Amino acid sequence: MVKHQPLQYYEPQLCLSCLTGIYGCRWKRYQRSHDDTSKWELLWLAILTLTFFLTLIWFYFWWEVENDYNEFNWFLYNRTGNWDHWSIPILITTAAGFTYITGLLMLALCHIAVGQQLNLHWLHKAFLVVILGTTVLAMASIEQMWTEEWEVLIISLQATAPFLHIGAVAVVTMLSWIVAGQFARSEKAIFQICIILAYLAVLIALYLVPLTISSPCIMDKKDLGTKPRIIGHRGAPMLAPENTLMSFKRALENDVYGLQTDVMISYDGIPFLMHDSSLRRTTNVDSVFPFLSSEPPSMANWTDLERLNAGEWFLKDDPFWTVSSLSPSEIFEAGNQSICKLIDLLRLAKESNVTVLFKSLPLPPAHPHYKDRINITINTILASGIPQELVIWLSESDRQLVQKLAPGIQHASNVKDFKRLRERGITMLNLRYTEIIDEDIRESASDNITLNVYIVNKSWLYSVLWCAGVQSVTSDAANILHNVPFPIWVMPPDEYSLIWITSDLVSFTVIIGVFILQKWRLGSIRTYNPEQIMLSAAVRRASRDVRIMKEKLIFSEINNSMDNAEELSLCSENRYDGFANDAISPATEAKVHSN
């Protein structure tokens, strides 16, 4: 009777097949390898890691600048002439690219964890290059066109850094499993020293990051100042068409401190409210008076301006994605708004006893009221009967004339020169939220100057400014900020220090345990699998050589007198693709006994 070696059977490795298949399209067992990764593939891993961090920064940036999406859309409108929600497609594309890159990086790390050779598929490489190039181009475009917006990253970290730090510590702690595995598998002392030093450097730097974190919300709750007052930017543009009576009324319903707007003078001398340099975005001028579409709004007579619809665009463009929240009656009211006169706003403010902040926009030199626009505006204010102390003049030009004609009017400036502010009797400093620093807040408080910050639409930003001590904010989202009773988070310094130190100690303890476990598991094991070596070598060979190698791995002759023809017949009948040690095929066992 001829004895044969027990046939071997490899258990299916579905997870490993998916891992290597998705990353490098290596779905077959013989395509996988435990060999060292080539330098070329290590370079692609470095590019993948770089792309991950760039897309992470870009995604975080674009998520945080949601406060300024409307400003970004308006910015592009001025350059393209078309209003659209440009920011939303950018956000969706960024999220998709970041998710894809994150998935690839996780697959690469899993390859390293299980000791598989990295071999990124060429299609992934192509997508990787496209995403990297697009991200770099997007960042360069922001740097060129919207440089000041990068300040949002710094401000947002005041709200998120303590929590991002804990998340980063958790991620680096989980990576210790891979680092410890590489450390335990390596036979080269130099490599072990390099990997442990690099990991320790990252770890120590991350543990000490809280020393650089400065957030106004890390404070004792008893030191929290009063809630910043809210000024409705052009009314409540999330709930009604901007600069219309409906918008201002909606703002008043949300208990705003003041109403902000921009004033122009019509060709026949009537002050009205308009922000844009044309009528195209916020009226139906294209269909009613096409000849006025490209003209400055101030070059039209009031008799023409009052015939324009100033609400249909709001329902059509839905600039803040809020139209769906309006009732049918509110939608009807919004769709029938007209351009608002300054005197109508002043009378409404007088009835509600709220402040009005406005900027008098310059007129074209050919305008008949080019030289007396200030006089017309001041006369309108005085004629409305509103107390002068409820009016704040935002324009830098003709300030002395305004103080002469109406000495009771308050003044605001956007120039951070406190000595100049005191000398000119200016009572409000009006700055964009990216321009303020702690010193501005302290100095304005000591000089009894109100610090107003614009445009603040998000609760997290409002919370940071509240903790910092800002007195008032100008907002498109009065309906949202009105319902913020307390900063999103306020944490005493001692409590934050305790959380920081505890998280670092827990992380370090876990890392030490992981290194000990990995050293125990892998330190004394050297997996030189001859079958794997042969299969790895077969990847680059011709198909005939691969088939021969697989046949050699499947069978091993024990009896030198075994008939070769019978063995080949057995292989043809059973067609095994792979085998594992010490398992006996039932069919083979039956055949052996029959012999």
XYZ file of C-alpha atoms in Angstrom:
595
model
C 0.000 0.000 0.000
C 1.334 3.391 -0.975
C 1.308 6.053 1.741
C 0.732 9.646 0.845
C 1.244 12.753 2.909
C -2.089 13.993 4.310
C -3.528 16.539 1.948
C -3.521 20.041 3.366
C -6.369 22.547 3.288
C -6.115 26.307 3.699
C -8.952 28.008 5.506
C -10.438 30.958 3.545
C -9.138 34.339 4.741
C -11.953 36.647 3.696
C -10.849 39.695 5.725
C -7.275 39.489 4.465
C -8.470 39.003 0.903
C -10.672 42.093 1.152
C -7.837 44.062 2.727
C -5.282 43.318 0.023
C -7.913 43.271 -2.715
C -9.341 46.737 -2.027
C -5.938 48.329 -1.478
C -3.957 46.690 -4.263
C -6.384 44.479 -6.204
C -4.598 41.345 -4.895
C -7.499 39.050 -4.214
C -5.670 35.688 -4.665
C -3.559 34.050 -1.975
C -0.518 33.665 -4.228
C -0.598 37.431 -4.951
C -0.044 38.319 -1.312
C 3.370 38.626 0.253
C 5.072 39.141 3.608
C 8.185 40.498 1.915
C 9.487 43.947 2.755
C 7.660 46.781 1.023
C 9.593 48.343 -1.838
C 10.974 51.877 -1.541
C 8.609 52.987 -4.313
C 5.586 51.812 -2.336
C 6.961 53.432 0.805
C 7.102 56.692 -1.143
C 3.445 56.284 -2.085
C 2.656 55.659 1.582
C 4.393 58.942 2.436
C 2.380 60.737 -0.269
C -0.804 59.148 1.065
C 0.016 60.326 4.596
C 0.781 63.849 3.384
C -2.470 63.945 1.427
C -4.369 62.770 4.488
C -3.090 65.624 6.638
C -3.670 68.224 3.914
C -7.227 67.048 3.271
C -7.817 66.893 7.035
C -6.773 70.537 7.392
C -8.817 71.564 4.351
C -11.887 69.667 5.509
C -11.633 71.099 9.025
C -11.132 74.603 7.605
C -14.081 74.377 5.265
C -16.292 72.938 7.997
C -15.429 75.762 10.397
C -15.893 78.589 7.865
C -19.561 77.676 7.617
C -20.101 80.909 9.516
C -19.019 82.745 6.363
C -20.613 80.634 3.635
C -22.961 83.453 2.664
C -20.028 85.864 2.498
C -18.153 83.404 0.270
C -21.163 83.020 -2.037
C -21.525 86.787 -2.259
C -17.787 87.097 -2.917
C -18.072 84.776 -5.919
C -21.292 86.468 -7.046
C -19.405 89.733 -7.456
C -16.939 87.975 -9.765
C -19.273 85.733 -11.733
C -22.555 87.634 -11.726
C -24.443 84.468 -10.715
C -25.691 83.651 -7.238
C -25.365 80.033 -6.199
C -24.541 77.937 -3.136
C -20.911 77.501 -4.135
C -19.873 76.507 -0.631
C -22.049 73.385 -0.410
C -20.556 71.498 -3.410
C -17.097 72.345 -2.099
C -17.983 70.927 1.317
C -19.452 67.732 -0.167
C -16.471 67.210 -2.473
C -14.046 67.840 0.368
C -15.839 65.384 2.645
C -15.841 62.708 -0.074
C -12.133 63.155 -0.819
C -11.183 63.121 2.855
C -13.239 59.974 3.471
C -11.591 58.211 0.527
C -8.059 59.164 1.620
C -8.795 58.178 5.215
C -10.029 54.781 4.036
C -6.865 54.183 2.001
C -4.645 55.164 4.912
C -6.511 52.820 7.258
C -6.069 49.983 4.756
C -2.347 50.756 4.558
C -2.043 50.690 8.331
C -3.891 47.368 8.433
C -1.412 45.993 5.905
C 1.424 46.989 8.208
C -0.360 45.555 11.244
C -0.749 42.088 9.689
C 2.675 42.129 8.038
C 1.454 42.316 4.450
C 3.489 43.921 1.703
C 2.112 47.302 0.535
C 1.211 47.488 -3.123
C -1.184 50.362 -3.874
C -3.200 49.859 -7.055
C -2.485 52.249 -9.908
C -6.086 53.511 -9.938
C -5.793 54.519 -6.286
C -2.526 56.245 -7.117
C -4.228 58.248 -9.854
C -7.057 59.326 -7.540
C -4.492 60.137 -4.848
C -2.593 62.493 -7.161
C -5.829 64.173 -8.270
C -7.000 64.746 -4.689
C -3.588 66.011 -3.592
C -3.382 68.434 -6.523
C -6.947 69.662 -6.028
C -6.401 70.253 -2.310
C -3.187 72.205 -2.874
C -4.887 74.269 -5.598
C -7.866 75.008 -3.335
C -5.599 76.113 -0.480
C -3.600 78.337 -2.812
C -6.805 79.911 -4.143
C -8.006 80.723 -0.623
C -4.609 82.184 0.196
C -4.814 84.443 -2.840
C -8.475 85.523 -2.716
C -9.532 85.167 0.940
C -6.349 85.293 2.997
C -7.929 86.636 6.179
C -10.186 83.586 6.384
C -7.276 81.399 7.517
C -7.613 83.180 10.858
C -10.777 81.133 11.346
C -8.577 78.084 11.989
C -6.924 79.767 14.956
C -10.216 81.041 16.360
C -11.959 77.692 15.930
C -9.184 75.939 17.845
C -10.122 78.073 20.847
C -13.401 76.169 20.839
C -12.215 72.728 19.715
C -8.533 72.321 20.720
C -9.142 70.719 24.158
C -11.348 68.072 22.578
C -9.173 67.590 19.489
C -6.234 66.984 21.804
C -8.018 64.138 23.575
C -9.033 62.643 20.229
C -5.469 62.885 18.923
C -4.133 61.182 22.057
C -6.620 58.350 21.524
C -5.559 57.919 17.880
C -1.838 57.883 18.669
C -2.486 55.412 21.481
C -4.252 53.058 19.054
C -1.343 53.385 16.617
C 0.915 51.972 19.319
C -0.296 48.483 18.337
C 1.221 48.891 14.877
C 4.378 50.608 16.141
C 4.924 47.929 18.786
C 4.370 45.223 16.185
C 6.996 46.696 13.872
C 9.345 47.102 16.810
C 8.894 43.456 17.874
C 9.212 42.022 14.349
C 12.342 43.942 13.415
C 15.736 42.249 13.744
C 17.705 45.462 13.170
C 18.531 47.389 16.318
C 18.940 50.645 14.372
C 15.430 50.366 12.969
C 14.046 49.607 16.420
C 15.787 52.645 17.904
C 14.592 54.931 15.100
C 10.980 53.808 15.291
C 10.803 54.072 19.074
C 12.452 57.516 19.120
C 10.136 58.854 16.410
C 7.064 57.527 18.176
C 8.190 58.898 21.536
C 8.863 62.312 20.002
C 5.321 62.455 18.595
C 3.874 61.165 21.834
C 5.686 63.628 24.085
C 4.862 66.555 21.804
C 1.206 65.554 21.847
C 1.182 65.156 25.628
C 2.559 68.680 26.018
C 0.300 70.368 23.447
C -2.131 71.634 26.141
C 0.635 73.957 27.362
C 0.113 75.907 24.116
C -3.694 75.812 24.136
C -5.273 79.144 25.019
C -9.045 79.354 25.057
C -11.172 82.077 26.674
C -13.643 79.353 27.624
C -11.121 77.808 30.024
C -12.234 79.983 32.914
C -14.195 79.925 36.144
C -17.911 80.290 35.510
C -18.124 83.144 37.996
C -15.861 85.202 35.722
C -18.153 84.856 32.704
C -19.404 88.231 31.476
C -22.864 89.237 30.307
C -24.286 87.783 27.126
C -23.251 89.818 24.047
C -26.050 91.903 22.590
C -27.208 90.941 19.114
C -27.531 93.359 16.190
C -29.539 92.144 13.214
C -27.423 92.340 10.055
C -29.834 93.785 7.476
C -32.585 92.551 9.758
C -33.031 88.803 9.995
C -31.940 87.632 6.516
C -32.369 83.967 7.444
C -36.096 84.524 7.989
C -36.944 87.199 5.405
C -35.427 89.071 2.444
C -32.594 91.289 3.644
C -33.120 95.035 4.116
C -36.914 94.764 3.965
C -39.433 95.740 6.622
C -40.315 92.056 7.076
C -36.666 91.268 7.814
C -36.367 94.013 10.421
C -39.609 92.971 12.097
C -38.430 89.364 12.305
C -35.219 90.570 13.925
C -37.186 92.538 16.515
C -39.188 89.407 17.312
C -35.886 87.837 18.390
C -35.094 90.644 20.864
C -32.188 92.216 18.988
C -30.384 95.170 20.499
C -30.082 96.953 17.173
C -30.617 96.843 13.400
C -27.819 97.274 10.874
C -28.201 98.389 7.261
C -26.685 100.345 4.349
C -28.166 103.557 2.972
C -28.191 104.929 -0.576
C -29.812 108.050 -2.044
C -32.072 107.648 -5.080
C -31.661 109.873 -8.119
C -34.565 112.029 -6.910
C -33.178 112.343 -3.364
C -34.932 109.599 -1.320
C -32.724 107.609 1.144
C -33.381 103.855 0.783
C -31.783 100.620 1.976
C -29.525 98.637 -0.359
C -26.194 96.899 0.058
C -25.198 95.672 -3.402
C -23.701 97.795 -6.163
C -26.541 96.715 -8.470
C -30.188 95.726 -8.186
C -29.825 92.357 -9.894
C -29.371 90.050 -6.889
C -32.120 91.289 -4.577
C -34.806 92.580 -6.983
C -36.540 91.658 -10.225
C -34.991 94.601 -12.065
C -33.988 92.384 -15.024
C -37.617 91.753 -15.927
C -39.093 95.146 -14.974
C -36.385 97.668 -15.901
C -33.677 95.852 -17.856
C -31.944 99.129 -18.642
C -31.274 99.615 -14.907
C -29.706 96.175 -14.377
C -26.138 97.317 -14.807
C -26.643 100.747 -13.253
C -25.885 101.617 -9.607
C -29.096 101.493 -7.561
C -28.696 105.169 -6.633
C -29.046 106.173 -10.293
C -32.725 105.093 -10.321
C -35.654 107.265 -9.267
C -37.643 106.217 -6.222
C -40.753 105.979 -8.389
C -39.004 103.134 -10.241
C -37.388 101.559 -7.185
C -40.652 101.219 -5.279
C -42.144 99.199 -8.157
C -39.482 96.488 -7.860
C -40.102 93.248 -5.997
C -37.453 92.693 -3.292
C -38.639 89.301 -2.012
C -39.014 86.821 -4.874
C -35.237 86.330 -5.077
C -35.210 85.169 -1.444
C -37.694 82.395 -2.144
C -35.910 81.403 -5.321
C -32.259 81.458 -4.169
C -32.913 80.481 -0.532
C -29.554 81.976 0.542
C -29.532 80.382 4.000
C -31.506 77.196 3.252
C -34.297 78.387 5.551
C -37.266 78.972 3.230
C -38.630 75.493 3.953
C -39.048 76.482 7.622
C -41.416 79.370 6.775
C -45.180 79.061 6.997
C -47.342 79.629 3.879
C -48.330 83.063 5.137
C -44.672 83.990 5.735
C -43.747 82.772 2.267
C -46.507 84.904 0.771
C -45.371 87.932 2.781
C -41.723 87.423 1.825
C -42.577 87.128 -1.843
C -44.298 90.533 -1.832
C -41.638 92.677 -0.184
C -40.430 95.909 -1.725
C -37.362 98.098 -1.251
C -37.456 99.806 2.134
C -36.988 103.536 2.687
C -34.706 104.740 5.470
C -37.467 106.690 7.173
C -39.618 103.555 7.451
C -36.806 101.733 9.247
C -36.195 104.693 11.578
C -39.853 104.865 12.533
C -39.906 101.126 13.245
C -36.776 101.451 15.404
C -38.306 104.396 17.254
C -41.438 102.398 18.059
C -39.352 99.466 19.323
C -36.707 101.640 21.033
C -33.798 99.834 19.366
C -30.528 101.121 17.971
C -29.958 101.612 14.245
C -26.465 101.219 12.803
C -25.993 102.188 9.203
C -23.390 103.100 6.684
C -23.998 105.843 4.131
C -22.685 104.442 0.854
C -20.964 106.849 -1.571
C -22.730 108.030 -4.728
C -21.419 108.191 -8.314
C -19.912 111.587 -9.183
C -22.653 112.071 -11.812
C -25.376 111.779 -9.171
C -27.286 115.045 -8.611
C -26.964 114.644 -4.821
C -23.321 113.653 -4.823
C -22.319 116.560 -2.559
C -25.308 116.753 -0.247
C -26.011 113.087 0.503
C -24.976 113.547 4.151
C -27.385 116.460 4.578
C -30.247 114.454 3.047
C -29.534 111.462 5.294
C -29.266 113.543 8.478
C -32.446 115.465 7.644
C -34.258 112.139 7.225
C -33.014 110.990 10.644
C -34.174 114.180 12.296
C -37.525 114.086 10.503
C -38.241 110.549 11.717
C -38.266 111.677 15.344
C -35.981 108.869 16.519
C -33.779 109.844 19.477
C -30.315 110.657 18.140
C -28.610 108.458 20.724
C -30.307 105.431 19.102
C -28.506 106.089 15.802
C -24.915 104.899 15.238
C -23.012 106.241 12.249
C -20.674 103.619 10.734
C -19.161 105.555 7.802
C -15.655 106.942 8.222
C -16.196 109.801 5.759
C -17.864 113.133 6.650
C -17.887 112.288 10.351
C -17.256 115.886 11.372
C -20.193 117.103 9.304
C -22.474 114.525 10.919
C -21.335 115.586 14.392
C -22.092 119.196 13.470
C -25.564 118.521 12.028
C -26.646 115.980 14.661
C -24.334 116.042 17.692
C -26.384 113.426 19.532
C -25.695 110.660 17.015
C -23.206 108.026 18.206
C -20.276 107.004 16.062
C -18.532 103.734 15.330
C -15.194 103.093 13.652
C -13.330 100.110 12.234
C -9.883 101.591 12.925
C -8.070 100.079 15.917
C -6.558 103.302 17.221
C -7.938 103.812 20.712
C -6.264 107.197 21.165
C -7.916 108.445 17.989
C -11.257 106.957 19.061
C -11.109 108.797 22.379
C -10.137 112.097 20.762
C -13.018 111.972 18.265
C -15.629 110.861 20.750
C -16.262 107.520 19.024
C -18.140 105.119 21.308
C -18.033 101.866 19.310
C -15.274 99.848 17.669
C -16.713 97.729 14.855
C -14.396 94.870 13.764
C -14.589 91.609 11.848
C -14.268 88.672 14.221
C -10.961 87.603 12.633
C -9.380 90.973 13.486
C -9.840 91.109 17.250
C -7.237 90.120 19.818
C -7.381 89.931 23.607
C -5.701 93.304 23.942
C -8.504 94.950 21.914
C -11.102 93.548 24.287
C -9.254 94.697 27.387
C -8.489 98.177 26.057
C -12.015 98.780 24.767
C -13.410 97.822 28.161
C -11.000 100.147 30.008
C -11.836 103.061 27.675
C -15.587 102.441 27.904
C -15.782 101.762 24.163
C -18.251 99.141 22.976
C -16.587 96.397 20.938
C -18.936 95.097 18.246
C -17.920 92.087 16.159
C -19.342 91.017 12.778
C -20.585 88.703 11.175
C -21.282 86.042 13.829
C -23.752 83.319 12.848
C -22.601 80.147 14.598
C -23.163 79.230 18.220
C -19.565 78.064 18.766
C -18.189 81.407 17.573
C -20.725 83.330 19.627
C -19.703 81.262 22.670
C -15.991 81.982 22.196
C -16.644 85.717 21.839
C -18.921 85.623 24.870
C -16.179 84.039 26.982
C -13.669 86.546 25.602
C -15.759 89.491 26.809
C -17.132 90.953 23.569
C -20.087 93.264 24.262
C -22.104 92.901 21.046
C -22.154 91.050 17.722
C -23.720 91.701 14.346
C -25.409 88.568 13.015
C -27.490 87.138 10.188
C -28.730 84.520 12.655
C -30.456 86.499 15.392
C -33.036 83.711 15.576
C -30.260 81.208 16.448
C -28.096 83.263 18.791
C -31.147 84.519 20.659
C -31.690 80.935 21.840
C -28.133 80.441 23.165
C -28.564 80.776 26.960
C -24.965 79.908 27.841
C -21.632 79.287 26.073
C -21.400 75.815 24.558
C -18.751 74.962 27.125
C -16.959 76.643 29.986
C -14.338 74.692 31.919
C -12.399 75.770 35.031
C -8.603 75.602 34.536
C -8.161 73.027 37.324
C -10.753 70.748 35.786
C -9.127 71.023 32.362
C -5.692 70.252 33.819
C -7.110 67.185 35.534
C -8.655 65.903 32.289
C -5.445 66.604 30.389
C -3.142 64.807 32.842
C -5.535 61.889 33.299
C -5.873 61.284 29.564
C -2.087 61.388 29.128
C -1.498 58.931 31.983
C -4.140 56.516 30.722
C -2.692 56.731 27.221
C 0.877 56.072 28.424
C -0.241 53.115 30.523
C -2.070 51.558 27.602
C 0.918 52.075 25.313
C 3.282 50.350 27.748
C 0.845 47.433 27.980
C 0.584 47.200 24.188
C 4.377 47.120 23.767
C 4.706 44.371 26.369
C 1.930 42.337 24.735
C 3.345 42.731 21.230
C 6.840 41.831 22.393
C 5.476 38.711 24.055
C 3.471 37.765 20.947
C 6.006 38.517 18.262
C 9.398 38.959 19.864
C 10.453 35.315 19.723
C 8.676 34.438 16.501
C 10.383 34.598 13.154
C 7.943 33.626 10.429
C 10.039 32.327 7.592
C 7.352 30.382 5.772
C 8.878 28.630 2.737
C 5.457 28.313 1.161
C 4.887 32.037 1.479
C 8.347 32.790 0.085
C 7.630 30.651 -2.976
C 4.188 32.178 -3.446
C 5.611 35.677 -3.100
C 8.245 34.972 -5.674
C 5.596 33.572 -7.968
C 3.802 36.899 -8.214
C 6.209 38.182 -10.831
C 6.566 34.899 -12.735
C 4.796 33.541 -15.771
C 1.478 31.794 -15.269
C 2.963 28.369 -16.119
C 5.628 28.778 -13.400
C 3.001 29.856 -10.902
C 0.930 26.734 -11.650
C 3.964 24.508 -11.175
C 4.829 26.159 -7.871
C 1.297 25.760 -6.610
C 1.371 22.049 -7.506
C 4.622 21.648 -5.634
C 3.137 23.288 -2.585
C 0.016 21.131 -2.699
C 1.731 17.747 -2.723
C 4.867 16.325 -1.198
C 5.931 12.810 -2.009
C 6.626 10.569 1.002
C 7.158 7.312 -0.809
C 9.744 7.571 -3.624
C 8.065 4.691 -5.347
C 4.704 6.514 -5.580
C 3.338 6.504 -9.051
C 3.592 9.951 -10.673
C 0.682 9.357 -12.952
C -1.564 8.456 -10.026
C -0.505 11.616 -8.184
C -1.255 13.844 -11.193
C -4.605 12.163 -11.612
C -5.426 12.823 -7.970
C -4.506 16.490 -8.444
C -6.722 16.754 -11.512
C -9.674 15.140 -9.751
C -9.595 17.195 -6.579
C -8.263 20.565 -7.933
C -7.154 21.977 -4.638
C -5.975 25.591 -4.728
C -4.421 25.871 -1.300
C -3.722 23.849 1.845
C -2.906 24.176 5.560
C -1.011 21.875 7.895
C -2.369 18.711 9.527
C -5.798 18.607 7.882
C -6.909 15.429 5.974
C -9.322 15.575 3.093
C -12.102 12.950 3.523
C -12.033 12.027 -0.162
C -8.305 11.446 -0.097
C -8.466 9.392 3.067
C -11.068 7.132 1.487
C -8.946 6.711 -1.610
C -5.864 5.858 0.444
C -7.742 3.171 2.374
C -9.105 1.699 -0.835
C -5.563 1.300 -2.109
